[in-house]
PDB file of C-alpha atoms in Angstrom:
ATOM      1  CA  MET A   1     -27.337  22.501 -50.361  1.00 29.00           C
ATOM      2  CA  LYS A   2     -29.943  20.663 -48.362  1.00 34.00           C
ATOM      3  CA  TYR A   3     -27.210  18.947 -46.328  1.00 35.00           C
ATOM      4  CA  ILE A   4     -25.553  22.264 -45.577  1.00 34.00           C
ATOM      5  CA  LYS A   5     -28.838  23.920 -44.551  1.00 32.00           C
ATOM      6  CA  ILE A   6     -29.611  21.055 -42.156  1.00 37.00           C
ATOM      7  CA  LEU A   7     -26.087  20.826 -40.769  1.00 42.00           C
ATOM      8  CA  ALA A   8     -25.506  24.523 -40.179  1.00 40.00           C
ATOM      9  CA  PRO A   9     -28.168  24.968 -37.452  1.00 43.00           C
ATOM     10  CA  LEU A  10     -26.911  21.771 -35.836  1.00 45.00           C
ATOM     11  CA  LEU A  11     -23.388  23.166 -35.710  1.00 45.00           C
ATOM     12  CA  VAL A  12     -24.689  26.403 -34.244  1.00 42.00           C
ATOM     13  CA  ALA A  13     -26.658  24.474 -31.643  1.00 40.00           C
ATOM     14  CA  LEU A  14     -23.634  22.371 -30.716  1.00 39.00           C
ATOM     15  CA  PHE A  15     -21.474  25.480 -30.523  1.00 43.00           C
ATOM     16  CA  CYS A  16     -23.964  27.213 -28.223  1.00 42.00           C
ATOM     17  CA  THR A  17     -24.260  24.144 -26.003  1.00 47.00           C
ATOM     18  CA  SER A  18     -20.499  23.861 -25.788  1.00 54.00           C
ATOM     19  CA  ALA A  19     -20.078  27.574 -25.100  1.00 58.00           C
ATOM     20  CA  CYS A  20     -22.751  27.517 -22.395  1.00 63.00           C
ATOM     21  CA  SER A  21     -21.089  24.508 -20.799  1.00 72.00           C
ATOM     22  CA  VAL A  22     -17.708  26.250 -20.726  1.00 78.00           C
ATOM     23  CA  LYS A  23     -19.315  29.406 -19.344  1.00 91.00           C
ATOM     24  CA  ASN A  24     -21.024  27.492 -16.545  1.00 94.00           C
ATOM     25  CA  ASP A  25     -17.882  25.520 -15.728  1.00 94.00           C
ATOM     26  CA  THR A  26     -16.006  28.803 -15.481  1.00 95.00           C
ATOM     27  CA  LEU A  27     -18.665  30.370 -13.277  1.00 96.00           C
ATOM     28  CA  ASN A  28     -18.615  27.338 -11.007  1.00 96.00           C
ATOM     29  CA  VAL A  29     -14.826  27.530 -10.610  1.00 96.00           C
ATOM     30  CA  MET A  30     -14.997  31.280 -10.004  1.00 96.00           C
ATOM     31  CA  GLY A  31     -17.671  30.739  -7.377  1.00 96.00           C
ATOM     32  CA  TYR A  32     -15.592  28.063  -5.690  1.00 95.00           C
ATOM     33  CA  ASN A  33     -12.582  30.381  -5.581  1.00 96.00           C
ATOM     34  CA  TYR A  34     -14.642  33.164  -4.018  1.00 96.00           C
ATOM     35  CA  LEU A  35     -16.244  30.743  -1.559  1.00 96.00           C
ATOM     36  CA  PHE A  36     -12.983  29.316  -0.246  1.00 95.00           C
ATOM     37  CA  GLY A  37     -10.594  32.176  -0.985  1.00 96.00           C
ATOM     38  CA  VAL A  38      -8.556  30.334  -3.605  1.00 96.00           C
ATOM     39  CA  GLY A  39      -6.303  32.847  -5.338  1.00 96.00           C
ATOM     40  CA  THR A  40      -8.523  35.703  -4.197  1.00 96.00           C
ATOM     41  CA  GLU A  41     -10.176  37.073  -1.074  1.00 96.00           C
ATOM     42  CA  LYS A  42     -13.246  35.253   0.165  1.00 96.00           C
ATOM     43  CA  ASP A  43     -16.435  36.880  -1.068  1.00 97.00           C
ATOM     44  CA  TYR A  44     -19.553  34.857  -0.317  1.00 97.00           C
ATOM     45  CA  ALA A  45     -21.867  37.233  -2.161  1.00 97.00           C
ATOM     46  CA  LYS A  46     -19.853  36.924  -5.390  1.00 97.00           C
ATOM     47  CA  ALA A  47     -19.632  33.158  -4.915  1.00 96.00           C
ATOM     48  CA  VAL A  48     -23.417  32.897  -4.651  1.00 97.00           C
ATOM     49  CA  GLU A  49     -23.862  35.125  -7.715  1.00 97.00           C
ATOM     50  CA  CYS A  50     -21.617  32.864  -9.809  1.00 97.00           C
ATOM     51  CA  PHE A  51     -23.180  29.650  -8.554  1.00 97.00           C
ATOM     52  CA  ARG A  52     -26.728  30.915  -9.061  1.00 97.00           C
ATOM     53  CA  ILE A  53     -26.223  31.815 -12.731  1.00 96.00           C
ATOM     54  CA  ALA A  54     -24.733  28.404 -13.523  1.00 96.00           C
ATOM     55  CA  ALA A  55     -27.161  26.512 -11.279  1.00 97.00           C
ATOM     56  CA  GLU A  56     -30.181  28.050 -12.974  1.00 96.00           C
ATOM     57  CA  ASP A  57     -28.719  26.789 -16.238  1.00 95.00           C
ATOM     58  CA  GLY A  58     -28.633  23.244 -14.804  1.00 96.00           C
ATOM     59  CA  HIS A  59     -24.955  22.948 -13.869  1.00 97.00           C
ATOM     60  CA  ALA A  60     -24.785  20.112 -11.310  1.00 97.00           C
ATOM     61  CA  GLY A  61     -21.618  21.315  -9.595  1.00 97.00           C
ATOM     62  CA  ALA A  62     -22.978  24.839  -9.186  1.00 97.00           C
ATOM     63  CA  GLN A  63     -26.272  23.481  -7.860  1.00 98.00           C
ATOM     64  CA  ASN A  64     -24.362  21.532  -5.217  1.00 97.00           C
ATOM     65  CA  HIS A  65     -22.198  24.514  -4.291  1.00 98.00           C
ATOM     66  CA  LEU A  66     -25.169  26.860  -4.085  1.00 98.00           C
ATOM     67  CA  ALA A  67     -26.909  24.288  -1.884  1.00 97.00           C
ATOM     68  CA  TYR A  68     -23.808  24.268   0.327  1.00 97.00           C
ATOM     69  CA  CYS A  69     -24.061  28.045   0.669  1.00 98.00           C
ATOM     70  CA  TYR A  70     -27.702  27.773   1.751  1.00 97.00           C
ATOM     71  CA  ASP A  71     -26.771  24.903   4.078  1.00 96.00           C
ATOM     72  CA  ASN A  72     -24.222  27.066   5.891  1.00 97.00           C
ATOM     73  CA  GLY A  73     -25.569  30.589   5.384  1.00 98.00           C
ATOM     74  CA  PHE A  74     -22.657  31.696   3.212  1.00 97.00           C
ATOM     75  CA  GLY A  75     -23.724  34.775   1.244  1.00 97.00           C
ATOM     76  CA  VAL A  76     -27.411  33.953   1.748  1.00 98.00           C
ATOM     77  CA  GLU A  77     -29.750  33.493   4.662  1.00 98.00           C
ATOM     78  CA  GLN A  78     -29.391  29.916   5.930  1.00 98.00           C
ATOM     79  CA  ASP A  79     -32.157  27.788   4.459  1.00 98.00           C
ATOM     80  CA  TYR A  80     -31.931  24.005   4.859  1.00 98.00           C
ATOM     81  CA  VAL A  81     -35.037  23.389   2.748  1.00 98.00           C
ATOM     82  CA  GLU A  82     -33.609  25.291  -0.208  1.00 98.00           C
ATOM     83  CA  ALA A  83     -30.308  23.501   0.278  1.00 98.00           C
ATOM     84  CA  VAL A  84     -32.056  20.131   0.034  1.00 98.00           C
ATOM     85  CA  ARG A  85     -33.948  21.231  -3.089  1.00 98.00           C
ATOM     86  CA  LEU A  86     -30.695  22.135  -4.791  1.00 98.00           C
ATOM     87  CA  TYR A  87     -28.848  19.050  -3.568  1.00 98.00           C
ATOM     88  CA  LYS A  88     -31.641  16.945  -5.110  1.00 98.00           C
ATOM     89  CA  LEU A  89     -31.319  18.697  -8.471  1.00 98.00           C
ATOM     90  CA  SER A  90     -27.601  18.037  -8.477  1.00 98.00           C
ATOM     91  CA  ALA A  91     -27.827  14.475  -7.112  1.00 98.00           C
ATOM     92  CA  ASP A  92     -30.407  13.587  -9.767  1.00 98.00           C
ATOM     93  CA  GLN A  93     -27.707  14.355 -12.323  1.00 97.00           C
ATOM     94  CA  GLY A  94     -25.371  11.909 -10.609  1.00 97.00           C
ATOM     95  CA  PHE A  95     -23.135  14.548  -9.009  1.00 97.00           C
ATOM     96  CA  VAL A  96     -21.324  12.577  -6.332  1.00 97.00           C
ATOM     97  CA  GLN A  97     -20.824  15.340  -3.753  1.00 97.00           C
ATOM     98  CA  ALA A  98     -24.506  16.201  -3.895  1.00 97.00           C
ATOM     99  CA  GLN A  99     -25.445  12.550  -3.365  1.00 98.00           C
ATOM    100  CA  ASN A 100     -23.329  12.517  -0.221  1.00 97.00           C
ATOM    101  CA  ASN A 101     -24.558  15.914   0.981  1.00 97.00           C
ATOM    102  CA  LEU A 102     -28.189  14.984   0.417  1.00 98.00           C
ATOM    103  CA  GLY A 103     -27.611  11.733   2.282  1.00 98.00           C
ATOM    104  CA  TYR A 104     -26.230  13.746   5.195  1.00 97.00           C
ATOM    105  CA  SER A 105     -29.376  15.907   5.176  1.00 97.00           C
ATOM    106  CA  TYR A 106     -31.564  12.798   5.368  1.00 98.00           C
ATOM    107  CA  LEU A 107     -29.359  11.264   8.065  1.00 97.00           C
ATOM    108  CA  PHE A 108     -29.799  14.209  10.412  1.00 97.00           C
ATOM    109  CA  GLY A 109     -33.203  15.440   9.220  1.00 98.00           C
ATOM    110  CA  GLN A 110     -31.817  18.772   8.123  1.00 97.00           C
ATOM    111  CA  GLY A 111     -34.202  20.491   5.700  1.00 98.00           C
ATOM    112  CA  VAL A 112     -36.050  17.243   5.119  1.00 98.00           C
ATOM    113  CA  GLU A 113     -37.767  14.586   7.225  1.00 98.00           C
ATOM    114  CA  GLN A 114     -35.187  12.273   8.772  1.00 98.00           C
ATOM    115  CA  ASN A 115     -34.906   9.052   6.800  1.00 98.00           C
ATOM    116  CA  TYR A 116     -31.996   6.741   7.618  1.00 98.00           C
ATOM    117  CA  GLU A 117     -32.778   4.293   4.823  1.00 98.00           C
ATOM    118  CA  ARG A 118     -32.760   7.039   2.188  1.00 98.00           C
ATOM    119  CA  ALA A 119     -29.521   8.392   3.630  1.00 98.00           C
ATOM    120  CA  VAL A 120     -27.907   4.971   3.273  1.00 98.00           C
ATOM    121  CA  GLU A 121     -29.141   4.681  -0.326  1.00 98.00           C
ATOM    122  CA  LEU A 122     -27.553   8.003  -1.217  1.00 98.00           C
ATOM    123  CA  PHE A 123     -24.279   7.196   0.526  1.00 98.00           C
ATOM    124  CA  ARG A 124     -24.120   3.928  -1.431  1.00 98.00           C
ATOM    125  CA  LEU A 125     -24.645   5.827  -4.694  1.00 98.00           C
ATOM    126  CA  ALA A 126     -21.749   8.122  -3.828  1.00 98.00           C
ATOM    127  CA  ILE A 127     -19.573   5.209  -2.715  1.00 98.00           C
ATOM    128  CA  ALA A 128     -20.135   3.622  -6.130  1.00 98.00           C
ATOM    129  CA  GLN A 129     -18.137   6.625  -7.371  1.00 97.00           C
ATOM    130  CA  ASN A 130     -15.513   6.005  -4.655  1.00 97.00           C
ATOM    131  CA  ASN A 131     -16.417   9.073  -2.597  1.00 97.00           C
ATOM    132  CA  PRO A 132     -14.475   9.054   0.720  1.00 97.00           C
ATOM    133  CA  GLU A 133     -16.926  11.335   2.541  1.00 97.00           C
ATOM    134  CA  ALA A 134     -19.761   8.914   1.807  1.00 98.00           C
ATOM    135  CA  GLN A 135     -17.606   5.983   2.929  1.00 98.00           C
ATOM    136  CA  ASN A 136     -17.094   7.758   6.245  1.00 97.00           C
ATOM    137  CA  ASN A 137     -20.789   8.574   6.584  1.00 97.00           C
ATOM    138  CA  LEU A 138     -21.921   5.037   5.789  1.00 98.00           C
ATOM    139  CA  ALA A 139     -19.362   3.751   8.300  1.00 97.00           C
ATOM    140  CA  TYR A 140     -21.090   5.949  10.884  1.00 97.00           C
ATOM    141  CA  CYS A 141     -24.445   4.397   9.935  1.00 98.00           C
ATOM    142  CA  TYR A 142     -23.094   0.871  10.378  1.00 98.00           C
ATOM    143  CA  GLU A 143     -21.498   1.803  13.685  1.00 96.00           C
ATOM    144  CA  TYR A 144     -24.783   2.988  15.189  1.00 96.00           C
ATOM    145  CA  GLY A 145     -27.263   0.942  13.156  1.00 98.00           C
ATOM    146  CA  TYR A 146     -28.845   3.858  11.298  1.00 98.00           C
ATOM    147  CA  GLY A 147     -30.730   2.499   8.284  1.00 98.00           C
ATOM    148  CA  VAL A 148     -28.711  -0.723   8.374  1.00 98.00           C
ATOM    149  CA  GLU A 149     -28.121  -3.535  10.841  1.00 98.00           C
ATOM    150  CA  GLN A 150     -25.362  -2.523  13.251  1.00 97.00           C
ATOM    151  CA  ASP A 151     -22.072  -4.002  12.060  1.00 97.00           C
ATOM    152  CA  TYR A 152     -18.818  -2.840  13.675  1.00 97.00           C
ATOM    153  CA  ALA A 153     -16.623  -4.793  11.258  1.00 96.00           C
ATOM    154  CA  GLU A 154     -18.242  -3.151   8.233  1.00 97.00           C
ATOM    155  CA  SER A 155     -18.027   0.213   9.952  1.00 97.00           C
ATOM    156  CA  ILE A 156     -14.273  -0.137  10.498  1.00 97.00           C
ATOM    157  CA  ARG A 157     -13.775  -1.397   6.941  1.00 97.00           C
ATOM    158  CA  LEU A 158     -15.467   1.710   5.545  1.00 98.00           C
ATOM    159  CA  TYR A 159     -13.672   4.099   7.901  1.00 98.00           C
ATOM    160  CA  ARG A 160     -10.414   2.524   6.756  1.00 98.00           C
ATOM    161  CA  LEU A 161     -11.285   2.825   3.053  1.00 98.00           C
ATOM    162  CA  SER A 162     -12.069   6.492   3.543  1.00 98.00           C
ATOM    163  CA  ALA A 163      -8.985   7.132   5.689  1.00 98.00           C
ATOM    164  CA  GLU A 164      -6.754   5.476   3.088  1.00 98.00           C
ATOM    165  CA  GLN A 165      -8.072   7.967   0.533  1.00 98.00           C
ATOM    166  CA  GLY A 166      -6.810  10.737   2.804  1.00 98.00           C
ATOM    167  CA  TYR A 167     -10.144  11.918   4.207  1.00 97.00           C
ATOM    168  CA  ALA A 168      -9.230  13.664   7.463  1.00 97.00           C
ATOM    169  CA  THR A 169     -12.539  13.069   9.246  1.00 97.00           C
ATOM    170  CA  ALA A 170     -12.267   9.322   8.655  1.00 97.00           C
ATOM    171  CA  GLN A 171      -8.657   9.346   9.845  1.00 98.00           C
ATOM    172  CA  LEU A 172      -9.830  11.086  13.008  1.00 97.00           C
ATOM    173  CA  ASN A 173     -12.770   8.707  13.487  1.00 97.00           C
ATOM    174  CA  LEU A 174     -10.681   5.583  12.960  1.00 97.00           C
ATOM    175  CA  GLY A 175      -7.953   6.958  15.213  1.00 97.00           C
ATOM    176  CA  SER A 176     -10.486   7.664  17.948  1.00 97.00           C
ATOM    177  CA  ARG A 177     -11.725   4.085  17.818  1.00 97.00           C
ATOM    178  CA  TYR A 178      -8.181   2.739  18.145  1.00 98.00           C
ATOM    179  CA  TYR A 179      -7.524   5.163  20.998  1.00 97.00           C
ATOM    180  CA  LEU A 180     -10.584   4.036  22.926  1.00 96.00           C
ATOM    181  CA  GLY A 181     -10.529   0.403  21.778  1.00 97.00           C
ATOM    182  CA  TYR A 182     -14.133   0.180  20.692  1.00 91.00           C
ATOM    183  CA  GLY A 183     -16.219  -0.257  17.570  1.00 90.00           C
ATOM    184  CA  GLY A 184     -14.569  -3.506  16.545  1.00 89.00           C
ATOM    185  CA  VAL A 185     -10.859  -2.783  17.132  1.00 95.00           C
ATOM    186  CA  GLU A 186      -8.507  -3.418  20.033  1.00 97.00           C
ATOM    187  CA  GLN A 187      -6.992  -0.441  21.799  1.00 97.00           C
ATOM    188  CA  ASN A 188      -3.817   0.652  20.032  1.00 98.00           C
ATOM    189  CA  TYR A 189      -2.349   4.021  20.973  1.00 98.00           C
ATOM    190  CA  THR A 190       0.368   3.850  18.315  1.00 98.00           C
ATOM    191  CA  GLU A 191      -2.148   3.332  15.519  1.00 98.00           C
ATOM    192  CA  ALA A 192      -4.339   6.056  16.996  1.00 98.00           C
ATOM    193  CA  ALA A 193      -1.477   8.555  17.131  1.00 98.00           C
ATOM    194  CA  ASN A 194      -0.459   7.761  13.547  1.00 98.00           C
ATOM    195  CA  LEU A 195      -3.996   8.398  12.322  1.00 98.00           C
ATOM    196  CA  PHE A 196      -4.288  11.604  14.351  1.00 98.00           C
ATOM    197  CA  LYS A 197      -1.037  12.786  12.727  1.00 98.00           C
ATOM    198  CA  LEU A 198      -2.425  12.214   9.250  1.00 98.00           C
ATOM    199  CA  ALA A 199      -5.571  14.177  10.035  1.00 98.00           C
ATOM    200  CA  ALA A 200      -3.654  16.895  11.896  1.00 98.00           C
ATOM    201  CA  GLU A 201      -1.502  17.449   8.809  1.00 98.00           C
ATOM    202  CA  GLN A 202      -4.739  18.477   7.096  1.00 97.00           C
ATOM    203  CA  ASN A 203      -5.465  20.905   9.944  1.00 97.00           C
ATOM    204  CA  GLU A 204      -8.298  18.858  11.456  1.00 97.00           C
ATOM    205  CA  LEU A 205      -8.638  20.627  14.827  1.00 96.00           C
ATOM    206  CA  THR A 206      -9.911  17.713  16.898  1.00 97.00           C
ATOM    207  CA  ALA A 207      -7.095  15.558  15.542  1.00 97.00           C
ATOM    208  CA  ILE A 208      -4.559  18.257  16.468  1.00 98.00           C
ATOM    209  CA  TYR A 209      -5.928  18.314  19.999  1.00 97.00           C
ATOM    210  CA  ASN A 210      -5.926  14.511  20.242  1.00 97.00           C
ATOM    211  CA  LEU A 211      -2.363  14.301  18.958  1.00 98.00           C
ATOM    212  CA  ALA A 212      -1.291  16.951  21.477  1.00 98.00           C
ATOM    213  CA  HIS A 213      -2.912  14.831  24.198  1.00 97.00           C
ATOM    214  CA  CYS A 214      -0.921  11.801  23.001  1.00 98.00           C
ATOM    215  CA  TYR A 215       2.350  13.755  23.169  1.00 98.00           C
ATOM    216  CA  GLU A 216       1.488  15.199  26.555  1.00 97.00           C
ATOM    217  CA  ASN A 217       0.874  11.752  28.028  1.00 97.00           C
ATOM    218  CA  GLY A 218       3.224   9.609  25.951  1.00 98.00           C
ATOM    219  CA  LEU A 219       0.441   7.563  24.398  1.00 98.00           C
ATOM    220  CA  GLY A 220       1.546   5.930  21.148  1.00 98.00           C
ATOM    221  CA  VAL A 221       4.407   8.417  20.874  1.00 98.00           C
ATOM    222  CA  GLU A 222       7.359   9.379  23.025  1.00 98.00           C
ATOM    223  CA  GLN A 223       6.254  11.917  25.614  1.00 97.00           C
ATOM    224  CA  ASN A 224       7.090  15.433  24.469  1.00 97.00           C
ATOM    225  CA  ILE A 225       5.533  18.303  26.409  1.00 95.00           C
ATOM    226  CA  GLU A 226       6.972  20.958  24.096  1.00 95.00           C
ATOM    227  CA  GLU A 227       5.373  19.309  21.064  1.00 97.00           C
ATOM    228  CA  ALA A 228       2.119  18.949  22.960  1.00 97.00           C
ATOM    229  CA  ILE A 229       2.097  22.658  23.793  1.00 96.00           C
ATOM    230  CA  ARG A 230       2.927  23.547  20.175  1.00 97.00           C
ATOM    231  CA  LEU A 231      -0.016  21.515  18.948  1.00 98.00           C
ATOM    232  CA  TYR A 232      -2.392  22.854  21.592  1.00 97.00           C
ATOM    233  CA  LYS A 233      -1.375  26.387  20.555  1.00 97.00           C
ATOM    234  CA  LEU A 234      -1.913  25.575  16.895  1.00 97.00           C
ATOM    235  CA  ALA A 235      -5.474  24.448  17.592  1.00 97.00           C
ATOM    236  CA  ALA A 236      -6.117  27.220  20.129  1.00 97.00           C
ATOM    237  CA  GLU A 237      -5.125  29.908  17.614  1.00 97.00           C
ATOM    238  CA  GLN A 238      -7.928  28.599  15.408  1.00 96.00           C
ATOM    239  CA  GLY A 239     -10.476  28.810  18.209  1.00 96.00           C
ATOM    240  CA  ASP A 240     -10.461  25.254  19.585  1.00 95.00           C
ATOM    241  CA  GLU A 241     -11.876  25.718  23.086  1.00 96.00           C
ATOM    242  CA  ASP A 242     -10.545  22.426  24.469  1.00 95.00           C
ATOM    243  CA  SER A 243      -7.021  23.382  23.440  1.00 96.00           C
ATOM    244  CA  ILE A 244      -7.407  26.851  24.963  1.00 96.00           C
ATOM    245  CA  ALA A 245      -8.565  25.301  28.238  1.00 96.00           C
ATOM    246  CA  ARG A 246      -5.734  22.753  28.252  1.00 95.00           C
ATOM    247  CA  LEU A 247      -3.103  25.434  27.668  1.00 95.00           C
ATOM    248  CA  GLU A 248      -4.474  27.436  30.577  1.00 93.00           C
ATOM    249  CA  GLU A 249      -4.357  24.335  32.792  1.00 92.00           C
ATOM    250  CA  LEU A 250      -0.768  23.571  31.784  1.00 91.00           C
ATOM    251  CA  LYS A 251       0.264  27.165  32.451  1.00 85.00           C
ATOM    252  CA  LYS A 252      -1.406  27.042  35.862  1.00 83.00           C
ATOM    253  CA  ASN A 253       0.396  23.810  36.720  1.00 80.00           C
ATOM    254  CA  GLN A 254       3.758  25.312  35.671  1.00 75.00           C
ATOM    255  CA  ASP A 255       3.130  28.415  37.776  1.00 68.00           C
ATOM    256  CA  GLU A 256       2.482  26.234  40.818  1.00 60.00           C
ATOM    257  CA  ILE A 257       5.757  24.361  40.441  1.00 45.00           C
TER     258      ILE A 257
END
């Protein structure tokens, strides 16, 4: 009987812990869906409500997502300091996205005193978990010598690692360096256009514009004005001002012919 009396509360405790964990996981997923409109209409207020309940119960993912809401003013008044506080709580639990996001805050002094060395430390922690965003961000640090000795070769290596994982921003960044021929690579329009295509397929607006520019001028691809206009329109419809301006210029040039 003694064994049963000791074991029963333990089973109850384990059951409660498990149930709470499932509840918080569910709330975090629900919040994510509301935040990004996955399977439902976007509702920032509901997203914040879900994240807050789980975050207050110590859920690392919800803490990171709630921090993201404060970072961007989604469903709450924008508050970089509160975002950093929440990112720290999540990062301290080893949550990789929070490590990267907190590193970004330190890199740009957003909600916390700027500290390049601390940013690099956090990016390295996230990279240890193979996070492509952190690979891209550390590449940026090496490119400009923020918190590390400037090293173009290491910068390109990290951009490439991130791009190969499909991270659109890294594909854009690496493509831009090939387009311009700087940062440790020789100019290569074909490689640039290929990378812009990969990022454009993920709807990265700057990459769409850059790819349109390549088609317009026959850089790394066969010149195709119709494809260039299609891409400019695609970006313009999403508010890209450079694409809007370029379309107006092309229309003006056609009218003058």
